[in-house]
């Protein structure tokens, strides 16, 4: 048996081994669900106050189209805002790196702009852009802007030892330093910014949708809360959490590959 397994390649792990490995990877989630169930049962909470976990997942299972439609709306806005924030933050960081005058002008503005609470910006942006998807898009872009601005700016200055002198000896121009030295050196930091921003993109979009009652999971959460439909409200939150964690895991995988290549 062992010779046959060796001839055909390594033996595949048994079903029990795969289940055990999965439980080890996700034991934290299982523990939360068990504690949630125990809390509801022991305190005999009304379903309006706190439903049982299986009731929340049963509502998702019974209404897949409703959840999927709202999730796709929120995910599209979140990803679009993430891309806009990424472009704006990276571009302004490069401009600040390219000139001391621009650095003195753009860096304080970026820091002040990013320190304003997003909740305080929503009424102003809503009056400027309207109570629609555009405002939610702007909120996510603002949330995503700061990590890219800070980490890209710091990464552009983290040059390999002696590399700046080498480029000076060969008479490299500013744009050559940027594309062949500074940007490659900043790439690991840029992926850190992507990881931080991606973790908040979907949740940020959902919060903005909830406060403005526009569309997507946030509007779904708002409507369910108004109707005291706690299962659906928690179902919307569960979908947003799953989407955020999935996006975060994908970006972490990308970050690991970039660090293997560039560091």
PDB file of C-alpha atoms in Angstrom:
ATOM      1  CA  UNK A   1       0.000   0.000   0.000  1.00  0.00           C
ATOM      2  CA  UNK A   2       2.780   2.427   0.902  1.00  0.00           C
ATOM      3  CA  UNK A   3       4.700   1.553  -2.297  1.00  0.00           C
ATOM      4  CA  UNK A   4       1.570   2.202  -4.382  1.00  0.00           C
ATOM      5  CA  UNK A   5       0.968   5.539  -2.649  1.00  0.00           C
ATOM      6  CA  UNK A   6       4.603   6.489  -3.218  1.00  0.00           C
ATOM      7  CA  UNK A   7       4.425   5.544  -6.881  1.00  0.00           C
ATOM      8  CA  UNK A   8       1.272   7.579  -7.427  1.00  0.00           C
ATOM      9  CA  UNK A   9       2.525  10.591  -5.487  1.00  0.00           C
ATOM     10  CA  UNK A  10       1.922  11.662  -1.890  1.00  0.00           C
ATOM     11  CA  UNK A  11      -1.235  10.303  -0.301  1.00  0.00           C
ATOM     12  CA  UNK A  12      -4.124  12.739   0.003  1.00  0.00           C
ATOM     13  CA  UNK A  13      -5.153  13.615   3.558  1.00  0.00           C
ATOM     14  CA  UNK A  14      -8.222  11.834   4.836  1.00  0.00           C
ATOM     15  CA  UNK A  15     -11.602  13.536   5.192  1.00  0.00           C
ATOM     16  CA  UNK A  16     -11.216  13.630   8.977  1.00  0.00           C
ATOM     17  CA  UNK A  17      -7.807  15.294   8.629  1.00  0.00           C
ATOM     18  CA  UNK A  18      -9.195  17.941   6.265  1.00  0.00           C
ATOM     19  CA  UNK A  19     -12.131  18.647   8.582  1.00  0.00           C
ATOM     20  CA  UNK A  20      -9.749  18.938  11.523  1.00  0.00           C
ATOM     21  CA  UNK A  21      -7.524  21.361   9.612  1.00  0.00           C
ATOM     22  CA  UNK A  22     -10.536  23.485   8.659  1.00  0.00           C
ATOM     23  CA  UNK A  23     -11.717  23.606  12.273  1.00  0.00           C
ATOM     24  CA  UNK A  24      -8.258  24.693  13.400  1.00  0.00           C
ATOM     25  CA  UNK A  25      -8.250  27.515  10.852  1.00  0.00           C
ATOM     26  CA  UNK A  26     -11.741  28.760  11.714  1.00  0.00           C
ATOM     27  CA  UNK A  27     -12.105  27.812  15.366  1.00  0.00           C
ATOM     28  CA  UNK A  28     -12.471  31.480  16.328  1.00  0.00           C
ATOM     29  CA  UNK A  29     -15.573  31.888  14.162  1.00  0.00           C
ATOM     30  CA  UNK A  30     -17.032  28.651  15.513  1.00  0.00           C
ATOM     31  CA  UNK A  31     -16.413  29.862  19.073  1.00  0.00           C
ATOM     32  CA  UNK A  32     -18.228  33.144  18.379  1.00  0.00           C
ATOM     33  CA  UNK A  33     -21.241  31.271  16.984  1.00  0.00           C
ATOM     34  CA  UNK A  34     -21.328  28.918  19.981  1.00  0.00           C
ATOM     35  CA  UNK A  35     -21.122  31.817  22.449  1.00  0.00           C
ATOM     36  CA  UNK A  36     -23.800  33.691  20.493  1.00  0.00           C
ATOM     37  CA  UNK A  37     -26.128  30.675  20.638  1.00  0.00           C
ATOM     38  CA  UNK A  38     -25.449  30.150  24.347  1.00  0.00           C
ATOM     39  CA  UNK A  39     -26.067  33.830  25.127  1.00  0.00           C
ATOM     40  CA  UNK A  40     -29.453  33.811  23.394  1.00  0.00           C
ATOM     41  CA  UNK A  41     -30.575  30.501  24.909  1.00  0.00           C
ATOM     42  CA  UNK A  42     -29.434  31.193  28.478  1.00  0.00           C
ATOM     43  CA  UNK A  43     -30.954  34.676  28.569  1.00  0.00           C
ATOM     44  CA  UNK A  44     -34.062  33.691  26.597  1.00  0.00           C
ATOM     45  CA  UNK A  45     -33.805  36.792  24.421  1.00  0.00           C
ATOM     46  CA  UNK A  46     -36.738  37.786  22.260  1.00  0.00           C
ATOM     47  CA  UNK A  47     -36.064  37.394  18.538  1.00  0.00           C
ATOM     48  CA  UNK A  48     -36.353  41.181  18.128  1.00  0.00           C
ATOM     49  CA  UNK A  49     -33.569  41.720  20.664  1.00  0.00           C
ATOM     50  CA  UNK A  50     -31.188  38.984  19.515  1.00  0.00           C
ATOM     51  CA  UNK A  51     -32.058  36.081  17.191  1.00  0.00           C
ATOM     52  CA  UNK A  52     -30.210  32.786  17.221  1.00  0.00           C
ATOM     53  CA  UNK A  53     -27.397  32.311  14.679  1.00  0.00           C
ATOM     54  CA  UNK A  54     -29.240  29.642  12.713  1.00  0.00           C
ATOM     55  CA  UNK A  55     -32.185  32.050  12.232  1.00  0.00           C
ATOM     56  CA  UNK A  56     -29.871  34.641  10.665  1.00  0.00           C
ATOM     57  CA  UNK A  57     -28.283  32.134   8.292  1.00  0.00           C
ATOM     58  CA  UNK A  58     -31.713  30.671   7.516  1.00  0.00           C
ATOM     59  CA  UNK A  59     -32.896  34.104   6.366  1.00  0.00           C
ATOM     60  CA  UNK A  60     -29.835  34.427   4.116  1.00  0.00           C
ATOM     61  CA  UNK A  61     -30.485  30.940   2.723  1.00  0.00           C
ATOM     62  CA  UNK A  62     -34.161  31.710   2.093  1.00  0.00           C
ATOM     63  CA  UNK A  63     -33.479  35.041   0.326  1.00  0.00           C
ATOM     64  CA  UNK A  64     -30.243  34.617  -1.647  1.00  0.00           C
ATOM     65  CA  UNK A  65     -31.289  36.954  -4.453  1.00  0.00           C
ATOM     66  CA  UNK A  66     -32.087  39.814  -2.088  1.00  0.00           C
ATOM     67  CA  UNK A  67     -28.791  39.524  -0.233  1.00  0.00           C
ATOM     68  CA  UNK A  68     -26.748  39.037  -3.401  1.00  0.00           C
ATOM     69  CA  UNK A  69     -28.259  42.056  -5.135  1.00  0.00           C
ATOM     70  CA  UNK A  70     -27.584  44.359  -2.198  1.00  0.00           C
ATOM     71  CA  UNK A  71     -24.134  42.902  -1.597  1.00  0.00           C
ATOM     72  CA  UNK A  72     -23.108  43.431  -5.222  1.00  0.00           C
ATOM     73  CA  UNK A  73     -24.288  47.045  -5.045  1.00  0.00           C
ATOM     74  CA  UNK A  74     -22.248  47.708  -1.906  1.00  0.00           C
ATOM     75  CA  UNK A  75     -19.230  45.788  -3.201  1.00  0.00           C
ATOM     76  CA  UNK A  76     -19.228  47.728  -6.491  1.00  0.00           C
ATOM     77  CA  UNK A  77     -19.314  51.084  -4.703  1.00  0.00           C
ATOM     78  CA  UNK A  78     -16.669  49.928  -2.211  1.00  0.00           C
ATOM     79  CA  UNK A  79     -14.270  48.706  -4.907  1.00  0.00           C
ATOM     80  CA  UNK A  80     -14.795  51.825  -7.026  1.00  0.00           C
ATOM     81  CA  UNK A  81     -14.153  54.074  -4.027  1.00  0.00           C
ATOM     82  CA  UNK A  82     -11.099  52.016  -3.100  1.00  0.00           C
ATOM     83  CA  UNK A  83      -9.660  52.487  -6.593  1.00  0.00           C
ATOM     84  CA  UNK A  84     -10.363  56.235  -6.545  1.00  0.00           C
ATOM     85  CA  UNK A  85      -8.764  56.620  -3.111  1.00  0.00           C
ATOM     86  CA  UNK A  86      -5.804  54.543  -4.263  1.00  0.00           C
ATOM     87  CA  UNK A  87      -5.256  56.706  -7.350  1.00  0.00           C
ATOM     88  CA  UNK A  88      -5.663  59.974  -5.432  1.00  0.00           C
ATOM     89  CA  UNK A  89      -3.470  58.957  -2.489  1.00  0.00           C
ATOM     90  CA  UNK A  90      -0.707  57.507  -4.660  1.00  0.00           C
ATOM     91  CA  UNK A  91      -0.719  60.458  -7.072  1.00  0.00           C
ATOM     92  CA  UNK A  92      -0.547  63.086  -4.333  1.00  0.00           C
ATOM     93  CA  UNK A  93       2.220  61.142  -2.560  1.00  0.00           C
ATOM     94  CA  UNK A  94       4.251  61.082  -5.796  1.00  0.00           C
ATOM     95  CA  UNK A  95       3.670  64.805  -6.351  1.00  0.00           C
ATOM     96  CA  UNK A  96       4.774  65.546  -2.782  1.00  0.00           C
ATOM     97  CA  UNK A  97       7.908  63.433  -3.357  1.00  0.00           C
ATOM     98  CA  UNK A  98       8.757  65.194  -6.603  1.00  0.00           C
ATOM     99  CA  UNK A  99       8.957  68.733  -5.197  1.00  0.00           C
ATOM    100  CA  UNK A 100       9.667  70.294  -1.809  1.00  0.00           C
ATOM    101  CA  UNK A 101       7.208  73.073  -2.589  1.00  0.00           C
ATOM    102  CA  UNK A 102       4.449  70.584  -3.417  1.00  0.00           C
ATOM    103  CA  UNK A 103       5.406  68.530  -0.362  1.00  0.00           C
ATOM    104  CA  UNK A 104       4.975  71.560   1.894  1.00  0.00           C
ATOM    105  CA  UNK A 105       1.642  72.348   0.241  1.00  0.00           C
ATOM    106  CA  UNK A 106       0.050  68.912  -0.159  1.00  0.00           C
ATOM    107  CA  UNK A 107       1.183  67.070   2.978  1.00  0.00           C
ATOM    108  CA  UNK A 108      -0.525  69.375   5.542  1.00  0.00           C
ATOM    109  CA  UNK A 109      -3.674  69.527   3.409  1.00  0.00           C
ATOM    110  CA  UNK A 110      -3.771  65.738   3.145  1.00  0.00           C
ATOM    111  CA  UNK A 111      -3.265  65.270   6.885  1.00  0.00           C
ATOM    112  CA  UNK A 112      -5.906  67.847   7.828  1.00  0.00           C
ATOM    113  CA  UNK A 113      -8.382  66.490   5.295  1.00  0.00           C
ATOM    114  CA  UNK A 114      -7.897  62.923   6.547  1.00  0.00           C
ATOM    115  CA  UNK A 115      -8.282  63.879  10.219  1.00  0.00           C
ATOM    116  CA  UNK A 116     -11.871  65.104   9.749  1.00  0.00           C
ATOM    117  CA  UNK A 117     -14.364  62.428  10.923  1.00  0.00           C
ATOM    118  CA  UNK A 118     -16.143  60.845   7.987  1.00  0.00           C
ATOM    119  CA  UNK A 119     -19.496  61.131   9.756  1.00  0.00           C
ATOM    120  CA  UNK A 120     -19.035  64.906   9.822  1.00  0.00           C
ATOM    121  CA  UNK A 121     -18.320  64.931   6.083  1.00  0.00           C
ATOM    122  CA  UNK A 122     -21.457  63.063   5.047  1.00  0.00           C
ATOM    123  CA  UNK A 123     -23.911  66.005   5.409  1.00  0.00           C
ATOM    124  CA  UNK A 124     -21.558  68.328   3.516  1.00  0.00           C
ATOM    125  CA  UNK A 125     -20.863  65.831   0.747  1.00  0.00           C
ATOM    126  CA  UNK A 126     -24.553  64.949   0.504  1.00  0.00           C
ATOM    127  CA  UNK A 127     -25.432  68.598  -0.104  1.00  0.00           C
ATOM    128  CA  UNK A 128     -22.700  68.870  -2.730  1.00  0.00           C
ATOM    129  CA  UNK A 129     -23.154  65.524  -4.509  1.00  0.00           C
ATOM    130  CA  UNK A 130     -26.706  64.587  -3.574  1.00  0.00           C
ATOM    131  CA  UNK A 131     -28.130  61.739  -1.528  1.00  0.00           C
ATOM    132  CA  UNK A 132     -27.056  58.998  -3.896  1.00  0.00           C
ATOM    133  CA  UNK A 133     -24.302  56.597  -4.827  1.00  0.00           C
ATOM    134  CA  UNK A 134     -21.895  59.433  -5.638  1.00  0.00           C
ATOM    135  CA  UNK A 135     -21.705  60.461  -1.981  1.00  0.00           C
ATOM    136  CA  UNK A 136     -21.098  56.882  -0.817  1.00  0.00           C
ATOM    137  CA  UNK A 137     -18.378  56.587  -3.453  1.00  0.00           C
ATOM    138  CA  UNK A 138     -16.752  59.791  -2.191  1.00  0.00           C
ATOM    139  CA  UNK A 139     -16.849  58.562   1.424  1.00  0.00           C
ATOM    140  CA  UNK A 140     -15.078  55.302   0.568  1.00  0.00           C
ATOM    141  CA  UNK A 141     -12.522  57.191  -1.532  1.00  0.00           C
ATOM    142  CA  UNK A 142     -11.773  59.510   1.402  1.00  0.00           C
ATOM    143  CA  UNK A 143     -11.384  56.550   3.766  1.00  0.00           C
ATOM    144  CA  UNK A 144      -9.011  54.871   1.302  1.00  0.00           C
ATOM    145  CA  UNK A 145      -7.016  58.007   0.511  1.00  0.00           C
ATOM    146  CA  UNK A 146      -5.079  58.386   3.764  1.00  0.00           C
ATOM    147  CA  UNK A 147      -3.377  54.931   3.913  1.00  0.00           C
ATOM    148  CA  UNK A 148      -2.167  55.241   0.317  1.00  0.00           C
ATOM    149  CA  UNK A 149      -0.972  58.800   0.840  1.00  0.00           C
ATOM    150  CA  UNK A 150       0.988  58.008   4.014  1.00  0.00           C
ATOM    151  CA  UNK A 151       2.451  54.604   3.137  1.00  0.00           C
ATOM    152  CA  UNK A 152       3.299  55.457  -0.469  1.00  0.00           C
ATOM    153  CA  UNK A 153       4.958  58.683   0.658  1.00  0.00           C
ATOM    154  CA  UNK A 154       7.092  56.870   3.218  1.00  0.00           C
ATOM    155  CA  UNK A 155       7.879  54.051   0.783  1.00  0.00           C
ATOM    156  CA  UNK A 156       9.182  56.479  -1.835  1.00  0.00           C
ATOM    157  CA  UNK A 157      11.878  57.514   0.652  1.00  0.00           C
ATOM    158  CA  UNK A 158      12.907  53.975   1.662  1.00  0.00           C
ATOM    159  CA  UNK A 159      15.555  53.507  -1.002  1.00  0.00           C
ATOM    160  CA  UNK A 160      18.169  50.734  -0.949  1.00  0.00           C
ATOM    161  CA  UNK A 161      21.486  51.839   0.523  1.00  0.00           C
ATOM    162  CA  UNK A 162      23.670  53.561  -2.056  1.00  0.00           C
ATOM    163  CA  UNK A 163      21.047  53.434  -4.810  1.00  0.00           C
ATOM    164  CA  UNK A 164      20.436  57.196  -4.839  1.00  0.00           C
ATOM    165  CA  UNK A 165      24.169  57.875  -5.221  1.00  0.00           C
ATOM    166  CA  UNK A 166      24.391  55.321  -8.019  1.00  0.00           C
ATOM    167  CA  UNK A 167      21.574  57.006  -9.947  1.00  0.00           C
ATOM    168  CA  UNK A 168      23.277  60.377  -9.421  1.00  0.00           C
ATOM    169  CA  UNK A 169      26.565  59.043 -10.805  1.00  0.00           C
ATOM    170  CA  UNK A 170      24.799  57.874 -13.960  1.00  0.00           C
ATOM    171  CA  UNK A 171      23.012  61.217 -14.285  1.00  0.00           C
ATOM    172  CA  UNK A 172      19.483  59.835 -13.936  1.00  0.00           C
ATOM    173  CA  UNK A 173      16.705  62.369 -14.352  1.00  0.00           C
ATOM    174  CA  UNK A 174      13.836  62.882 -11.920  1.00  0.00           C
ATOM    175  CA  UNK A 175      11.369  60.715 -13.824  1.00  0.00           C
ATOM    176  CA  UNK A 176      13.973  57.951 -14.171  1.00  0.00           C
ATOM    177  CA  UNK A 177      14.541  57.983 -10.415  1.00  0.00           C
ATOM    178  CA  UNK A 178      10.793  57.790  -9.901  1.00  0.00           C
ATOM    179  CA  UNK A 179       9.983  54.892 -12.230  1.00  0.00           C
ATOM    180  CA  UNK A 180      13.161  52.844 -11.814  1.00  0.00           C
ATOM    181  CA  UNK A 181      14.003  53.428  -8.150  1.00  0.00           C
ATOM    182  CA  UNK A 182      11.424  55.163  -5.950  1.00  0.00           C
ATOM    183  CA  UNK A 183       8.227  53.450  -7.121  1.00  0.00           C
ATOM    184  CA  UNK A 184       9.681  49.901  -7.021  1.00  0.00           C
ATOM    185  CA  UNK A 185      11.028  50.642  -3.533  1.00  0.00           C
ATOM    186  CA  UNK A 186       7.606  51.916  -2.433  1.00  0.00           C
ATOM    187  CA  UNK A 187       5.688  48.893  -3.735  1.00  0.00           C
ATOM    188  CA  UNK A 188       5.847  46.854  -0.474  1.00  0.00           C
ATOM    189  CA  UNK A 189       4.562  49.862   1.488  1.00  0.00           C
ATOM    190  CA  UNK A 190       1.889  50.412  -1.147  1.00  0.00           C
ATOM    191  CA  UNK A 191       0.569  46.882  -0.616  1.00  0.00           C
ATOM    192  CA  UNK A 192       0.366  47.587   3.132  1.00  0.00           C
ATOM    193  CA  UNK A 193      -1.822  50.593   2.310  1.00  0.00           C
ATOM    194  CA  UNK A 194      -3.968  48.394   0.069  1.00  0.00           C
ATOM    195  CA  UNK A 195      -4.392  45.885   2.902  1.00  0.00           C
ATOM    196  CA  UNK A 196      -5.449  48.552   5.394  1.00  0.00           C
ATOM    197  CA  UNK A 197      -7.805  50.301   2.975  1.00  0.00           C
ATOM    198  CA  UNK A 198      -9.423  47.107   1.685  1.00  0.00           C
ATOM    199  CA  UNK A 199     -10.340  46.032   5.212  1.00  0.00           C
ATOM    200  CA  UNK A 200     -12.532  49.124   5.637  1.00  0.00           C
ATOM    201  CA  UNK A 201     -13.856  49.668   2.109  1.00  0.00           C
ATOM    202  CA  UNK A 202     -16.977  47.480   2.249  1.00  0.00           C
ATOM    203  CA  UNK A 203     -17.800  48.367   5.857  1.00  0.00           C
ATOM    204  CA  UNK A 204     -17.273  52.069   5.111  1.00  0.00           C
ATOM    205  CA  UNK A 205     -19.616  51.874   2.132  1.00  0.00           C
ATOM    206  CA  UNK A 206     -22.203  50.077   4.254  1.00  0.00           C
ATOM    207  CA  UNK A 207     -22.043  52.723   6.998  1.00  0.00           C
ATOM    208  CA  UNK A 208     -22.488  55.522   4.451  1.00  0.00           C
ATOM    209  CA  UNK A 209     -25.425  53.700   2.858  1.00  0.00           C
ATOM    210  CA  UNK A 210     -26.983  53.186   6.286  1.00  0.00           C
ATOM    211  CA  UNK A 211     -26.690  56.842   7.285  1.00  0.00           C
ATOM    212  CA  UNK A 212     -28.102  58.103   3.989  1.00  0.00           C
ATOM    213  CA  UNK A 213     -30.544  55.269   3.264  1.00  0.00           C
ATOM    214  CA  UNK A 214     -29.490  54.986  -0.377  1.00  0.00           C
ATOM    215  CA  UNK A 215     -29.056  51.373  -1.489  1.00  0.00           C
ATOM    216  CA  UNK A 216     -27.044  48.228  -0.883  1.00  0.00           C
ATOM    217  CA  UNK A 217     -26.442  46.417   2.391  1.00  0.00           C
ATOM    218  CA  UNK A 218     -26.515  49.661   4.372  1.00  0.00           C
ATOM    219  CA  UNK A 219     -30.009  50.521   3.170  1.00  0.00           C
ATOM    220  CA  UNK A 220     -31.029  46.910   3.772  1.00  0.00           C
ATOM    221  CA  UNK A 221     -29.750  47.152   7.351  1.00  0.00           C
ATOM    222  CA  UNK A 222     -31.570  50.464   7.850  1.00  0.00           C
ATOM    223  CA  UNK A 223     -34.885  49.133   6.505  1.00  0.00           C
ATOM    224  CA  UNK A 224     -34.629  45.914   8.538  1.00  0.00           C
ATOM    225  CA  UNK A 225     -33.879  47.870  11.711  1.00  0.00           C
ATOM    226  CA  UNK A 226     -36.882  50.124  11.135  1.00  0.00           C
ATOM    227  CA  UNK A 227     -39.084  47.029  10.697  1.00  0.00           C
ATOM    228  CA  UNK A 228     -37.564  45.281  13.764  1.00  0.00           C
ATOM    229  CA  UNK A 229     -36.416  42.465  11.457  1.00  0.00           C
ATOM    230  CA  UNK A 230     -33.290  41.643  13.436  1.00  0.00           C
ATOM    231  CA  UNK A 231     -32.499  38.477  11.473  1.00  0.00           C
ATOM    232  CA  UNK A 232     -32.246  40.455   8.230  1.00  0.00           C
ATOM    233  CA  UNK A 233     -30.320  43.284   9.862  1.00  0.00           C
ATOM    234  CA  UNK A 234     -27.749  40.848  11.217  1.00  0.00           C
ATOM    235  CA  UNK A 235     -27.780  38.971   7.904  1.00  0.00           C
ATOM    236  CA  UNK A 236     -26.745  42.154   6.096  1.00  0.00           C
ATOM    237  CA  UNK A 237     -23.957  42.656   8.640  1.00  0.00           C
ATOM    238  CA  UNK A 238     -22.792  39.056   8.199  1.00  0.00           C
ATOM    239  CA  UNK A 239     -22.641  39.478   4.400  1.00  0.00           C
ATOM    240  CA  UNK A 240     -20.621  42.689   4.751  1.00  0.00           C
ATOM    241  CA  UNK A 241     -18.237  41.000   7.182  1.00  0.00           C
ATOM    242  CA  UNK A 242     -17.733  37.999   4.900  1.00  0.00           C
ATOM    243  CA  UNK A 243     -17.048  40.313   1.961  1.00  0.00           C
ATOM    244  CA  UNK A 244     -14.556  42.400   3.948  1.00  0.00           C
ATOM    245  CA  UNK A 245     -12.702  39.350   5.259  1.00  0.00           C
ATOM    246  CA  UNK A 246     -12.557  37.779   1.787  1.00  0.00           C
ATOM    247  CA  UNK A 247     -11.157  40.954   0.245  1.00  0.00           C
ATOM    248  CA  UNK A 248      -8.666  41.295   3.093  1.00  0.00           C
ATOM    249  CA  UNK A 249      -7.426  37.710   2.657  1.00  0.00           C
ATOM    250  CA  UNK A 250      -6.956  38.225  -1.095  1.00  0.00           C
ATOM    251  CA  UNK A 251      -4.967  41.408  -0.517  1.00  0.00           C
ATOM    252  CA  UNK A 252      -2.818  39.730   2.156  1.00  0.00           C
ATOM    253  CA  UNK A 253      -1.983  37.011  -0.367  1.00  0.00           C
ATOM    254  CA  UNK A 254      -1.047  39.673  -2.927  1.00  0.00           C
ATOM    255  CA  UNK A 255       1.085  41.479  -0.347  1.00  0.00           C
ATOM    256  CA  UNK A 256       2.989  38.279   0.455  1.00  0.00           C
ATOM    257  CA  UNK A 257       3.784  37.721  -3.228  1.00  0.00           C
ATOM    258  CA  UNK A 258       4.938  41.313  -3.672  1.00  0.00           C
ATOM    259  CA  UNK A 259       7.236  41.074  -0.659  1.00  0.00           C
ATOM    260  CA  UNK A 260       8.718  37.830  -1.975  1.00  0.00           C
ATOM    261  CA  UNK A 261       9.437  39.545  -5.281  1.00  0.00           C
ATOM    262  CA  UNK A 262      10.621  42.975  -4.132  1.00  0.00           C
ATOM    263  CA  UNK A 263      12.226  42.421  -0.714  1.00  0.00           C
TER     264      UNK A 263
END
